[in-house]
Coordinates of C-alpha atoms (C1' of nucleotides) in Angstrom, one line a residue:
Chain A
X19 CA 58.6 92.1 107.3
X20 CA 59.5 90.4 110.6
X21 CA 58.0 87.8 112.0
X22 CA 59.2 88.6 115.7
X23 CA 56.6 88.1 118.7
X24 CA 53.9 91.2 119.4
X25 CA 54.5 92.3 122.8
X26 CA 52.1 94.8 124.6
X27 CA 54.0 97.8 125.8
X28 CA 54.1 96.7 129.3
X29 CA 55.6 93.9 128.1
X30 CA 58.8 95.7 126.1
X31 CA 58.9 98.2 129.2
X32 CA 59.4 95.8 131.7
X33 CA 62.4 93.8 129.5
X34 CA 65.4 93.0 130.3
X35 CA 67.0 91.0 127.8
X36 CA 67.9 93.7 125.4
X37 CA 68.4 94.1 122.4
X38 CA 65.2 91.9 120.5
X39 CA 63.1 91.9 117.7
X40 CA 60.0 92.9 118.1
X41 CA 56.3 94.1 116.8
X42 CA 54.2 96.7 118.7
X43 CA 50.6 97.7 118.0
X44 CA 48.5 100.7 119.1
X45 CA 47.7 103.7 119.1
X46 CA 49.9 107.2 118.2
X47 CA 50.1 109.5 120.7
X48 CA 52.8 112.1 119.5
X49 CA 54.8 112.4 116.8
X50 CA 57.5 114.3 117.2
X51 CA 60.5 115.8 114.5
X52 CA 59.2 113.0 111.9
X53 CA 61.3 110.9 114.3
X54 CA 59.8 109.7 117.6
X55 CA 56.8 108.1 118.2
X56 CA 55.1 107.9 121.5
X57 CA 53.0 104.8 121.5
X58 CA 50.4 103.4 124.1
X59 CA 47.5 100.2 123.8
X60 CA 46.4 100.9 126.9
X61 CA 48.6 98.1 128.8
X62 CA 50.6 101.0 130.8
X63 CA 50.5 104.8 131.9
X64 CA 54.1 105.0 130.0
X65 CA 54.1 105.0 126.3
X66 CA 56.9 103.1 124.3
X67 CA 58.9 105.3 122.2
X68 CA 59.1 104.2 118.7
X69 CA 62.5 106.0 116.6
X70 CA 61.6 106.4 113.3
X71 CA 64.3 106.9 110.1
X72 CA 62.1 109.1 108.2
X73 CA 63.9 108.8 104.9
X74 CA 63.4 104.8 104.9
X75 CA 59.7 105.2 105.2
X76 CA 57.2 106.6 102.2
X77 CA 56.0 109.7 102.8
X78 CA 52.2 108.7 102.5
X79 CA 53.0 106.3 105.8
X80 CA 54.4 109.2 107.7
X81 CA 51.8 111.8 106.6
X82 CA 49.5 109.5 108.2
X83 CA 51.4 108.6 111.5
X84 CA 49.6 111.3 113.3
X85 CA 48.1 111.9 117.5
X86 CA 45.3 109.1 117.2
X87 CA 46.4 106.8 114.5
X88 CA 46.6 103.0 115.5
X89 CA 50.2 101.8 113.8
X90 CA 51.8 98.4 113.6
X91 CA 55.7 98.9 114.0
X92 CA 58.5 96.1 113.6
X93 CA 61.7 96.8 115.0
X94 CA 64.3 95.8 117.4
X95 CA 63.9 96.9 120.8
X96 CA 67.0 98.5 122.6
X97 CA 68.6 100.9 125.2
X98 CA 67.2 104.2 124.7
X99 CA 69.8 107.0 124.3
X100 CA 67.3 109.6 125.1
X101 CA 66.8 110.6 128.7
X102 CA 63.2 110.0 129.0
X103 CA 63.1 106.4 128.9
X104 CA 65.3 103.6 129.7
X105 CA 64.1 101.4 126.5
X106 CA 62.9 102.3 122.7
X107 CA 61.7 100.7 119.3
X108 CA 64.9 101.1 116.4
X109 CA 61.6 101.1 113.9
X110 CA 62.3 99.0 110.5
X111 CA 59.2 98.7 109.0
X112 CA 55.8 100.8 110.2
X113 CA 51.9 99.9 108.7
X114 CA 49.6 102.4 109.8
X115 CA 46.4 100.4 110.5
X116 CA 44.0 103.3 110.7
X117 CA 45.0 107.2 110.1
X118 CA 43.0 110.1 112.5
X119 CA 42.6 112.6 110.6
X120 CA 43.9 115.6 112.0
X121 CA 41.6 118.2 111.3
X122 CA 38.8 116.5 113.2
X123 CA 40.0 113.9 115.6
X124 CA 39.1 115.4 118.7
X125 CA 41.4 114.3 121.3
X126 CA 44.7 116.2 121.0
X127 CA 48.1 116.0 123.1
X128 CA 47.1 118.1 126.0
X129 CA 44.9 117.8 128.6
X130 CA 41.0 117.7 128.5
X131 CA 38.6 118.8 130.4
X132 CA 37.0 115.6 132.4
X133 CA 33.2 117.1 131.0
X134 CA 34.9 117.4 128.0
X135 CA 35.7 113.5 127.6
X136 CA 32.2 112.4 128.7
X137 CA 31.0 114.1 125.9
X138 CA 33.2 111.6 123.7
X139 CA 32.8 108.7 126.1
X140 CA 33.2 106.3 123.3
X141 CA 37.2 107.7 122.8
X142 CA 38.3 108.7 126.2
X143 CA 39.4 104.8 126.4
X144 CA 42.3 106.0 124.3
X145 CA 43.7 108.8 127.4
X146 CA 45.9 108.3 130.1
X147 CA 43.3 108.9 132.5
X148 CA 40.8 106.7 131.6
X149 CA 43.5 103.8 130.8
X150 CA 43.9 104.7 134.7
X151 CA 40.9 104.4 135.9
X152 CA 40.0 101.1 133.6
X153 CA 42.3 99.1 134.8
X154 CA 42.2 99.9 138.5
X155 CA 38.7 99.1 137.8
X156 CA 39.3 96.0 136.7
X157 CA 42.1 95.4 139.1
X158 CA 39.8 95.7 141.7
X159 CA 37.5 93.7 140.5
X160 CA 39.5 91.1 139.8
X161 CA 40.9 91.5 143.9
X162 CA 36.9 91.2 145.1
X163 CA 36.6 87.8 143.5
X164 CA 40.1 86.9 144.9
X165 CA 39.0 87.5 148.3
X166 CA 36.0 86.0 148.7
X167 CA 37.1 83.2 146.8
X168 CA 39.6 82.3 149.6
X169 CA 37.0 82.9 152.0
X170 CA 35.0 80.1 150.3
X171 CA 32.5 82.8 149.1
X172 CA 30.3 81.0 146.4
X173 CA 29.9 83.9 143.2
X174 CA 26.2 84.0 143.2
X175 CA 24.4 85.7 139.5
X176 CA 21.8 87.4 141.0
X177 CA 19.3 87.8 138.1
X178 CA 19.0 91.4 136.4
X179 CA 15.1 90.9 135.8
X180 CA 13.5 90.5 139.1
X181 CA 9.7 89.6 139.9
X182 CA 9.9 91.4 143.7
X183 CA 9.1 94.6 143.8
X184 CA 9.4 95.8 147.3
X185 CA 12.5 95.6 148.4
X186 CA 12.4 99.2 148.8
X187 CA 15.9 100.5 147.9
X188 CA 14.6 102.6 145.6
X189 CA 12.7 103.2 142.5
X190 CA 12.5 100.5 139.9
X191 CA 12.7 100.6 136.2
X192 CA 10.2 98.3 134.3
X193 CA 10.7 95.5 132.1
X194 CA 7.7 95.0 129.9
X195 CA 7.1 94.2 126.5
X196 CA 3.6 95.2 126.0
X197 CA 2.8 98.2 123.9
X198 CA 3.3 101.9 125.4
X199 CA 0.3 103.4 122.6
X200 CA -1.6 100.3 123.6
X201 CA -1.8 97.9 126.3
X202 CA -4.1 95.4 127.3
X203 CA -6.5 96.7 130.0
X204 CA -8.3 95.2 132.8
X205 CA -12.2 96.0 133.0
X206 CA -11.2 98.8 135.4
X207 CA -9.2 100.2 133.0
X208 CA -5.8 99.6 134.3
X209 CA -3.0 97.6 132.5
X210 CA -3.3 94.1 132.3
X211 CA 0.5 92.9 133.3
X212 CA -1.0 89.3 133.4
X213 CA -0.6 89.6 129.2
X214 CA 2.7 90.8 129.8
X215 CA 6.5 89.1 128.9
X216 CA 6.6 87.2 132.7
X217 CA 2.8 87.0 133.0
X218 CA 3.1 89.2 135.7
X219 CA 5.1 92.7 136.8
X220 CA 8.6 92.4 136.3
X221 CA 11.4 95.3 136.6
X222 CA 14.8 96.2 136.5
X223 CA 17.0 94.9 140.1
X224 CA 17.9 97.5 143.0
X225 CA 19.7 95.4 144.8
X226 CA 20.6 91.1 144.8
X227 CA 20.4 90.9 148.8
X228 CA 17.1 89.5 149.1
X229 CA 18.5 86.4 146.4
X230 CA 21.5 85.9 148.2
X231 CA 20.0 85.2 151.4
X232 CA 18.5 82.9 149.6
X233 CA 21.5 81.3 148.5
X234 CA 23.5 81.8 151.9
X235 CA 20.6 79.5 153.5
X236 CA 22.0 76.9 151.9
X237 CA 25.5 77.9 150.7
X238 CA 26.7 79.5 153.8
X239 CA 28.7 82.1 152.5
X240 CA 27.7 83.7 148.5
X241 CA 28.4 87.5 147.6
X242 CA 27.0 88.9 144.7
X243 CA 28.6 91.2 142.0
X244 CA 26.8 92.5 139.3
X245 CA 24.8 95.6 138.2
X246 CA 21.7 97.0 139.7
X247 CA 19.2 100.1 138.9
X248 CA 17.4 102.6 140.9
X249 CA 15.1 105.2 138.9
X250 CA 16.1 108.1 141.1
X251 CA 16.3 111.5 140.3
X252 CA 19.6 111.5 141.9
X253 CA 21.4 115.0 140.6
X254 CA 25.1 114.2 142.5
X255 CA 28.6 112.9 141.7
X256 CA 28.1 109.8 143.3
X257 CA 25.0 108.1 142.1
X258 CA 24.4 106.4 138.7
X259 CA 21.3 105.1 137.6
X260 CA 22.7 101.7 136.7
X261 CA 25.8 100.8 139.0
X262 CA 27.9 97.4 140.5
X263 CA 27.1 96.5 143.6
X264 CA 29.3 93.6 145.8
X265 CA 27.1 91.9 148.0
X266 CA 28.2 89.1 150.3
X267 CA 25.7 87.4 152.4
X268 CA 27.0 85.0 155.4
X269 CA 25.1 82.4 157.0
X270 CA 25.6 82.4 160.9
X271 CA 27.2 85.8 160.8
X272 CA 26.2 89.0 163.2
X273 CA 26.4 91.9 162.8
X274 CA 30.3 92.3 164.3
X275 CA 31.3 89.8 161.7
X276 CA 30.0 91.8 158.6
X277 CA 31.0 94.9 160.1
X278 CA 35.0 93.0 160.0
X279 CA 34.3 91.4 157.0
X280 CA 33.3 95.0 155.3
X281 CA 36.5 96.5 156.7
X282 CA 39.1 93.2 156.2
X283 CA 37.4 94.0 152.4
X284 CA 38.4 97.6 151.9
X285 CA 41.5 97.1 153.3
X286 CA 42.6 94.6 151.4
X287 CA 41.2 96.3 147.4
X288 CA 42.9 99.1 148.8
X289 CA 46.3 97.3 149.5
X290 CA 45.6 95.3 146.4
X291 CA 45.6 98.7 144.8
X292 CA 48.3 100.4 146.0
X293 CA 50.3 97.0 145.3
X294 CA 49.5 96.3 141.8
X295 CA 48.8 99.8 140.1
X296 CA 51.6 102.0 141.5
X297 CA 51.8 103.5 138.5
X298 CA 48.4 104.3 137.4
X299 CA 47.6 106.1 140.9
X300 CA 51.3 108.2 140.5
X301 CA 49.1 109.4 137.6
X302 CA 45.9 109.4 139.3
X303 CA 47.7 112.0 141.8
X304 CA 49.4 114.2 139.8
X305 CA 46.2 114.4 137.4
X306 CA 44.3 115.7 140.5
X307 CA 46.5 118.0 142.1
X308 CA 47.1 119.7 139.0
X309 CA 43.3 119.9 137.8
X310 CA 42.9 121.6 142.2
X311 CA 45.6 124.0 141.4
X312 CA 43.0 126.1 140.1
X313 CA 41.0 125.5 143.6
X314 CA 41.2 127.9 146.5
X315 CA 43.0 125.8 148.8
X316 CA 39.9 124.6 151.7
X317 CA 38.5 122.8 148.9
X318 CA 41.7 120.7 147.4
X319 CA 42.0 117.4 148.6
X320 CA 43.3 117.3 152.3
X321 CA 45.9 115.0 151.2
X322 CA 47.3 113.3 148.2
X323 CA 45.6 110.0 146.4
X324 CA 48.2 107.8 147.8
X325 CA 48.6 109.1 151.3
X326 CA 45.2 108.9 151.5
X327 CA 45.0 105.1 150.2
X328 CA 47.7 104.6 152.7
X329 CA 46.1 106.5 155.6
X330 CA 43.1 104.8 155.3
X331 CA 45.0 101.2 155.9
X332 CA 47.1 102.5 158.7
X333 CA 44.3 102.4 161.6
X334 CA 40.8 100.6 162.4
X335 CA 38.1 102.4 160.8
X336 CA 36.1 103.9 164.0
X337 CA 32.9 102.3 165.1
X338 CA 30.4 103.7 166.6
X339 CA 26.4 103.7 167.6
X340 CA 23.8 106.0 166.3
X341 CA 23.3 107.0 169.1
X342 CA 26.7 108.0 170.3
X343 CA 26.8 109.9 166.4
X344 CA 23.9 111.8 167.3
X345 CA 25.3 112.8 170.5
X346 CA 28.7 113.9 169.4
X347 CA 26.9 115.7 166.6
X348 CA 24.3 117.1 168.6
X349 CA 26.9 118.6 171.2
X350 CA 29.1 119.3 167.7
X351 CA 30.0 123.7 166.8
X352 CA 28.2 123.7 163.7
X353 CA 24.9 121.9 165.6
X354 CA 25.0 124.6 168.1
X355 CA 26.2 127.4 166.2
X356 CA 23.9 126.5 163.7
X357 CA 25.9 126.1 160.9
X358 CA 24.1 122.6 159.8
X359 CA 21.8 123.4 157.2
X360 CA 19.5 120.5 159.2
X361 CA 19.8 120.5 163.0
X362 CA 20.0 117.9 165.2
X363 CA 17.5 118.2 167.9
X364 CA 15.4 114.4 168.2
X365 CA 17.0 111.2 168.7
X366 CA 15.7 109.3 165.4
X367 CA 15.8 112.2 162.9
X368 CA 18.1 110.5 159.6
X369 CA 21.7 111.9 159.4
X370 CA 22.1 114.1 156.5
X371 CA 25.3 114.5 153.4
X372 CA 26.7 117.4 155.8
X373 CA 26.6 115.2 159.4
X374 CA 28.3 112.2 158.1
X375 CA 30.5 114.5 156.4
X376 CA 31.1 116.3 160.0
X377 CA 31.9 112.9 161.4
X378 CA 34.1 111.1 159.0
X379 CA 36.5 114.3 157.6
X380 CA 36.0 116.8 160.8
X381 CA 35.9 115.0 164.3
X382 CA 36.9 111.2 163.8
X383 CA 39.2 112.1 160.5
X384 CA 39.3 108.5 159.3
X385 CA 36.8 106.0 158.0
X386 CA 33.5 106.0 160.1
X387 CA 31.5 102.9 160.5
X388 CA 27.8 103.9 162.4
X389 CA 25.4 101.0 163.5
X390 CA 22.4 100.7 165.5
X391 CA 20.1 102.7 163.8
X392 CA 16.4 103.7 164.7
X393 CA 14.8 101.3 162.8
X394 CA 12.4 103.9 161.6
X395 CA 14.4 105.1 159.4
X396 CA 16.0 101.9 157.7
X397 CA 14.8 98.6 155.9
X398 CA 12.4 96.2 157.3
X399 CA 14.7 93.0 157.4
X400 CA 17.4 94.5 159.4
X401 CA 17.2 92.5 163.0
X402 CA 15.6 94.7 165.5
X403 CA 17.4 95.1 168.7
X404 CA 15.8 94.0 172.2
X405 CA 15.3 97.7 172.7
X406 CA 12.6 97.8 170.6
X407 CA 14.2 100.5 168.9
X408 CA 17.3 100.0 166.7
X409 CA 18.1 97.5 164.2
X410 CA 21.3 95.8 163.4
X411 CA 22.4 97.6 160.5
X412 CA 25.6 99.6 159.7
X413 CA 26.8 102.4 157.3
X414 CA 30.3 102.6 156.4
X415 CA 31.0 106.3 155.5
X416 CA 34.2 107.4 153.3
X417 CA 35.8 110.4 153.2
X418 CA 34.5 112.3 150.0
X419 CA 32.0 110.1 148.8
X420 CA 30.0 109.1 152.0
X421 CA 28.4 105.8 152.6
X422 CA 30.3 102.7 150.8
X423 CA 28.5 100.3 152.2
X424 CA 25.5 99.7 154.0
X425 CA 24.8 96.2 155.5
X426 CA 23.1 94.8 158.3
X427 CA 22.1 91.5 160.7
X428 CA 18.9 90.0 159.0
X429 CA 15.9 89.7 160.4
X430 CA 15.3 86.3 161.2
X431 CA 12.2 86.0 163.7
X432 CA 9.2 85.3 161.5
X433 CA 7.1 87.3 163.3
X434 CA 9.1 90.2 163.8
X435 CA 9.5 90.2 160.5
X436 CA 5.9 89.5 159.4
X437 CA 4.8 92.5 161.5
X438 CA 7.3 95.3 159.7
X439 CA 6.2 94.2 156.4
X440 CA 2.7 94.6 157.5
X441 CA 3.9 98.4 158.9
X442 CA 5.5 99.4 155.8
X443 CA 2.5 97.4 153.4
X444 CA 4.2 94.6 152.1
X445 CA 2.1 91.4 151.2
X446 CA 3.0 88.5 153.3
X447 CA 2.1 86.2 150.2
X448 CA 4.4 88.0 147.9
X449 CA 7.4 87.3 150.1
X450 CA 6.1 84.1 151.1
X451 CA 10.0 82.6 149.8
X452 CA 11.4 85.3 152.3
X453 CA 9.4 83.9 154.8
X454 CA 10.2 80.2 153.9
X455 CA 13.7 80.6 154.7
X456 CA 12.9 81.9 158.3
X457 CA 10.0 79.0 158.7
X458 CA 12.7 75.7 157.6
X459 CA 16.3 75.8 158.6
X460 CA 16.2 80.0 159.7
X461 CA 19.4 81.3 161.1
X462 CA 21.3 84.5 162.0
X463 CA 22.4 86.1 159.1
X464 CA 24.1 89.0 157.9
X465 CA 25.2 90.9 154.8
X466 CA 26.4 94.3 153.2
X467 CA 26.4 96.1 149.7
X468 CA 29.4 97.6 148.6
X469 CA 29.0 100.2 146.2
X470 CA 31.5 99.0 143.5
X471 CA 31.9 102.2 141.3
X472 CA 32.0 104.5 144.5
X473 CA 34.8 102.1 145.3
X474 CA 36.4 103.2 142.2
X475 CA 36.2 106.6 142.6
X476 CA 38.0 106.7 146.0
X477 CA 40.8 104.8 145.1
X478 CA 41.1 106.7 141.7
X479 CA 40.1 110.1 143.1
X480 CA 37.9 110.9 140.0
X481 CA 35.2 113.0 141.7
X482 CA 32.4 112.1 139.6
X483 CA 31.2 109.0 139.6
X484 CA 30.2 109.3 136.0
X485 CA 33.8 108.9 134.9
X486 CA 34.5 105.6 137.2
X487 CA 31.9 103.8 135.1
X488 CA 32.9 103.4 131.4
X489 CA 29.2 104.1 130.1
X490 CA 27.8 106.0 132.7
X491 CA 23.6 106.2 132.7
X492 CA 22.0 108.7 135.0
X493 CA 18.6 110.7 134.8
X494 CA 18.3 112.2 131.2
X495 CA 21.5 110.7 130.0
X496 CA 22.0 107.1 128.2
X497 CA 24.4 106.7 125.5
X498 CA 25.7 103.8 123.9
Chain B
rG18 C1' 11.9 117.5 143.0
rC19 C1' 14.5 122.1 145.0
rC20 C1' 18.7 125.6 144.9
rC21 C1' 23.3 127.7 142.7
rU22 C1' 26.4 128.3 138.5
rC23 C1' 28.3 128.1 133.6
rU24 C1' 27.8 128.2 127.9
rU25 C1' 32.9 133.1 123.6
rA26 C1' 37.7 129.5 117.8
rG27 C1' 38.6 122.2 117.3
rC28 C1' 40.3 122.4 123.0
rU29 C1' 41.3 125.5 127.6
rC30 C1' 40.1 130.2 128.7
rA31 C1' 40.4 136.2 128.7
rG32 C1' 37.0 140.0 127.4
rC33 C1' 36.8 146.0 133.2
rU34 C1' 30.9 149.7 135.2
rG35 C1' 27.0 147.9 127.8
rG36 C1' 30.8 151.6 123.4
rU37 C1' 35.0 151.0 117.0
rU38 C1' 37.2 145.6 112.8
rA39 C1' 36.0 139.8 119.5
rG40 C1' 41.7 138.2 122.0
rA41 C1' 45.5 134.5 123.9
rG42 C1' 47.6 129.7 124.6
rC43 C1' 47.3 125.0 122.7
rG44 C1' 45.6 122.3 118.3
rA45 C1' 45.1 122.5 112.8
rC46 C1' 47.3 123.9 108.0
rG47 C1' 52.2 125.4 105.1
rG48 C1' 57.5 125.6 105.9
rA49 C1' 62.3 124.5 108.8
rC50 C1' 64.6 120.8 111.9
rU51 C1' 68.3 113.5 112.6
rG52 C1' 67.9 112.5 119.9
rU53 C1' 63.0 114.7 120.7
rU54 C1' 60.0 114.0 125.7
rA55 C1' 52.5 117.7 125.5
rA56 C1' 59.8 119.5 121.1
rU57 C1' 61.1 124.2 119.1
rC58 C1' 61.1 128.3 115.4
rC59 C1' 58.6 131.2 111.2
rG60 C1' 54.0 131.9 108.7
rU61 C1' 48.5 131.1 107.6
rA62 C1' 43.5 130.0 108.3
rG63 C1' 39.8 129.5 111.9
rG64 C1' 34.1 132.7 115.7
rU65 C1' 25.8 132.5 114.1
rC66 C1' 29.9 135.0 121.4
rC67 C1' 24.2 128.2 123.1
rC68 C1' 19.0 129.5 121.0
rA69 C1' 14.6 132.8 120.8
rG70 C1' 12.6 137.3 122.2
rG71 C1' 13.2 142.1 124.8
rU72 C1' 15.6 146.9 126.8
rU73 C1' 19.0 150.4 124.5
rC74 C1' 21.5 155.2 119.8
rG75 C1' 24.5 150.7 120.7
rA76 C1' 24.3 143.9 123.7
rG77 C1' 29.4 138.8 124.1
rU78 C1' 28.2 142.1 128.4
rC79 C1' 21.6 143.9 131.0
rC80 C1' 16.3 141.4 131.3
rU81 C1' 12.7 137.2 130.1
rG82 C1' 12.0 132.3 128.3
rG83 C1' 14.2 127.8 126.4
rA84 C1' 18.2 124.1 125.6
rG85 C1' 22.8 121.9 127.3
rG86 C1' 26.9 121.3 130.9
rG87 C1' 28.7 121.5 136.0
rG88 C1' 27.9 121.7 141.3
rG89 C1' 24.9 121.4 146.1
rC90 C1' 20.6 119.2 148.7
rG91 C1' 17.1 115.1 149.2
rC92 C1' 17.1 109.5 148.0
rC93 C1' 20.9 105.8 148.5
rA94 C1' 25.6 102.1 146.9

RNA sequence: GCCCUCUUAGCUCAGCUGGUUAGAGCGACGGACUGUUAAUCCGUAGGUCCCAGGUUCGAGUCCUGGAGGGGGCGCCA
């Protein structure tokens, strides 16, 4: 056997020195005439095509070289002769590794049905799709830390586990210990969490921002990137039970800055994108126009994956108040013909799916970011304006999938602060570390979460969430 | 939590207003094939029509309940 150098298919694709000995490993995805193998391991969309002389290899080898199999070959890479690719594998010696039985391996050369794969979440890895989508998701991970890093963002490991439980993005899962059948109890009755793990309640995070101000009050500018939880009963194609969430946090910062920083962000993963992963979103786009061709046409895409990458990047995302949203809805066709399902009559009432929807892929027809909210209806550290009635926070809203991001100018007067908790019932003395950092050395501050696997999703166009994530959890589903 | 929708072969689906032995393509299996590109050609096998009741002379088709999938809304990232 050879002992030439294993290259990765995107290796022997992208070569140039031809012909050279080499080895290949991965997986079979056709097998055609006894003679050509189409193999991929996942480095590329395109497979390498591996030539075969069937009467130089025992027949038990080639019984086994089937769509599934994982195969080492050693051969000598050279000029392809075939039309469909510009180099092959002249195979000399072939070890399949592990056969997949034909009969019952599931995933066979044609195309699948997206519900279909999530069933056998633990194989889809070995598709073209999901090959895609994994390392675009990586790709763009890899592009967040990039950026921030020459920012001087400081990476900042939120913990998982956290002790506060109000910061009221949701609800929480618990982290316990103590028995379900059994507890201890208080004299009252109700559980003891003082004999718990912590000594006290603990659960599950729903966001990192409340930590990285934390850390910004001393390291100017952090972000977060990691996953969080929410125990919703969230029934939709864009909401996961555990997801990544990006959360920079900058000292000194206003709520202009962020709203930049949010769209210099976008822009850029999305550039990255369309830079490094050409291929994968060719195949991205073809996968979806050809799974809408069944679709009556007003509900295809309005344009294709990379146009719509490339649109996004061509012009300033539009920025606007609430309150000039609520007007242009409010004086919108479907508000007065009423066509919303919820109409907009009083300044203050929350937007709903279907006005953000109006806004972003109707009237403005590009990215949509919307600040100044009542601050009624959002968090109680976002900075409240002088008019006593907005606060400094911002949504950035996507074609498709709605808000990426939301972010907002931190509250920083004690008082203010103090007095919203008290509205909404929050116990001064279990923030009091929130507090601190307003009492010593306080300043403006201002952040954003960017909702990593929505992020995904728009720059792969899968329209469920639950195939951006490679194990996806969501109410009544865990696996894995 | 609310609403809509779907479940027929391994996969994707067809099956008209209820009416004989439930169909196709792909896949599988057997065979042919030395430049194919999800190869092609010939042949074969493969179904508890999601489950449980009910209506009916007769149910894949209608009704009720249940399970599972998908979608919409709310909540948000």
């Amino acid at each position: 056997m050879s002992s030439a150098p294993h290259y990765s298919v995107k290796q022997i694709l992208k070569a140039n020195d031809i012909p050279f000995p080499a080895v290949v490993k991965g997986w079979v995805r056709t097998f055609r005439q006894n003679q050509f193998i189409a193999l991929n391991d996942g480095t590329t969309v395109q497979p390498l095509q591996i030539v075969v002389d069937s009467s130089a290899i025992d027949g038990q080898t080639l019984k086994n070289i089937t769509p599934g199999a994982a195969i080492e070959a050693h051969g000598t890479i050279v000029e392809s002769p075939g039309k469909g690719q510009r180099v092959e594998m002249q195979a000399q010696h072939i070890t399949v590794h592990g056969p997949a039985d034909p009969n019952n391996y599931p995933l066979q050369p044609k195309k699948h049905s997206l519900e279909f794969l999530r069933s056998i979440a633990h194989l889809r890895f070995k598709t073209n799709t999901f090959g895609a989508v994994f390392r675009l998701r990586h790709g763009l991970a890899i592009a967040i830390h990039e950026f921030f890093h020459s920012k001087d963002f400081y990476y900042l490991h939120s913990p998982i586990i956290t002790a506060s439980d109000c910061e009221g993005a949701g609800e929480m899962f618990r982290v316990t210990t103590l028995d379900p059948k059994n507890p201890p109890l208080k004299e009252d009755g109700s559980v003891d969490w003082s004999k718990d793990f912590f000594g006290r309640e603990a659960h599950l995070t729903v966001s990192g921002q409340l930590e990285a101000e934390l850390a910004a009050m001393g390291l100017t500018r952090v972000y977060t990137f990691g996953p969080t939880f929410r125990a919703e009963k969230s029934h939709t194609t864009r909401h996961l039970a555990e997801f990544w969430m990006v959360e920079p946090e900058v000292a000194f910062a206003r709520l202009n800055e962020i709203m930049d920083l949010a769209e210099e962000l976008l822009k850029h993963l999305i550039q990255y994108s369309l830079q490094h992963y050409p291929d994968e979103l060719a195949f991205l786009q073809k996968r979806l126009e050809d799974e809408e061709k069944q679709l009556p046409k007003e509900k295809r895409s309005p344009m294709p994956l990379i146009e719509k990458l490339q649109f996004v990047l061509s012009e300033p995302f539009q920025r606007i108040t609430y309150t000039e949203a609520f007007n242009i809805l409010k004086a919108s066709k479907p508000n007065k013909k009423k066509k919303f399902k919820y109409l907009l009559t009083d300044w203050g009432a929350d937007f709903q799916t279907e006005h953000e929807r109006y806004l972003v892929e109707k009237h403005f027809k590009k990215p949509v970011i919307i600040y100044n909210y009542p601050a009624e209806i959002k968090a109680f550290y976002m900075y409240l304006n002088d008019d006593g009635k907005t606060v400094r926070g911002m949504d950035v809203l996507f074609p498709g999938i709605g808000e990426i991001i939301g972010g907002s100018e931190r509250e920083t007067r004690i008082e203010v602060l103090q007095k919203r908790m008290a509205q909404i019932g929050i116990a001064p003395e279990e923030m009091q570390w929130y507090l601190d950092i307003r009492r010593w050395g306080g300043c403006p501050h201002a952040g954003f979460g960017l909702g990593f696997d929505r992020l995904v999703q728009f720059v792969t166009g899968m329209q469920n969430i639950r195939d951006a994530i490679p194990f996806p959890r969501y109410p009544g589903y865990v696996a894995y």
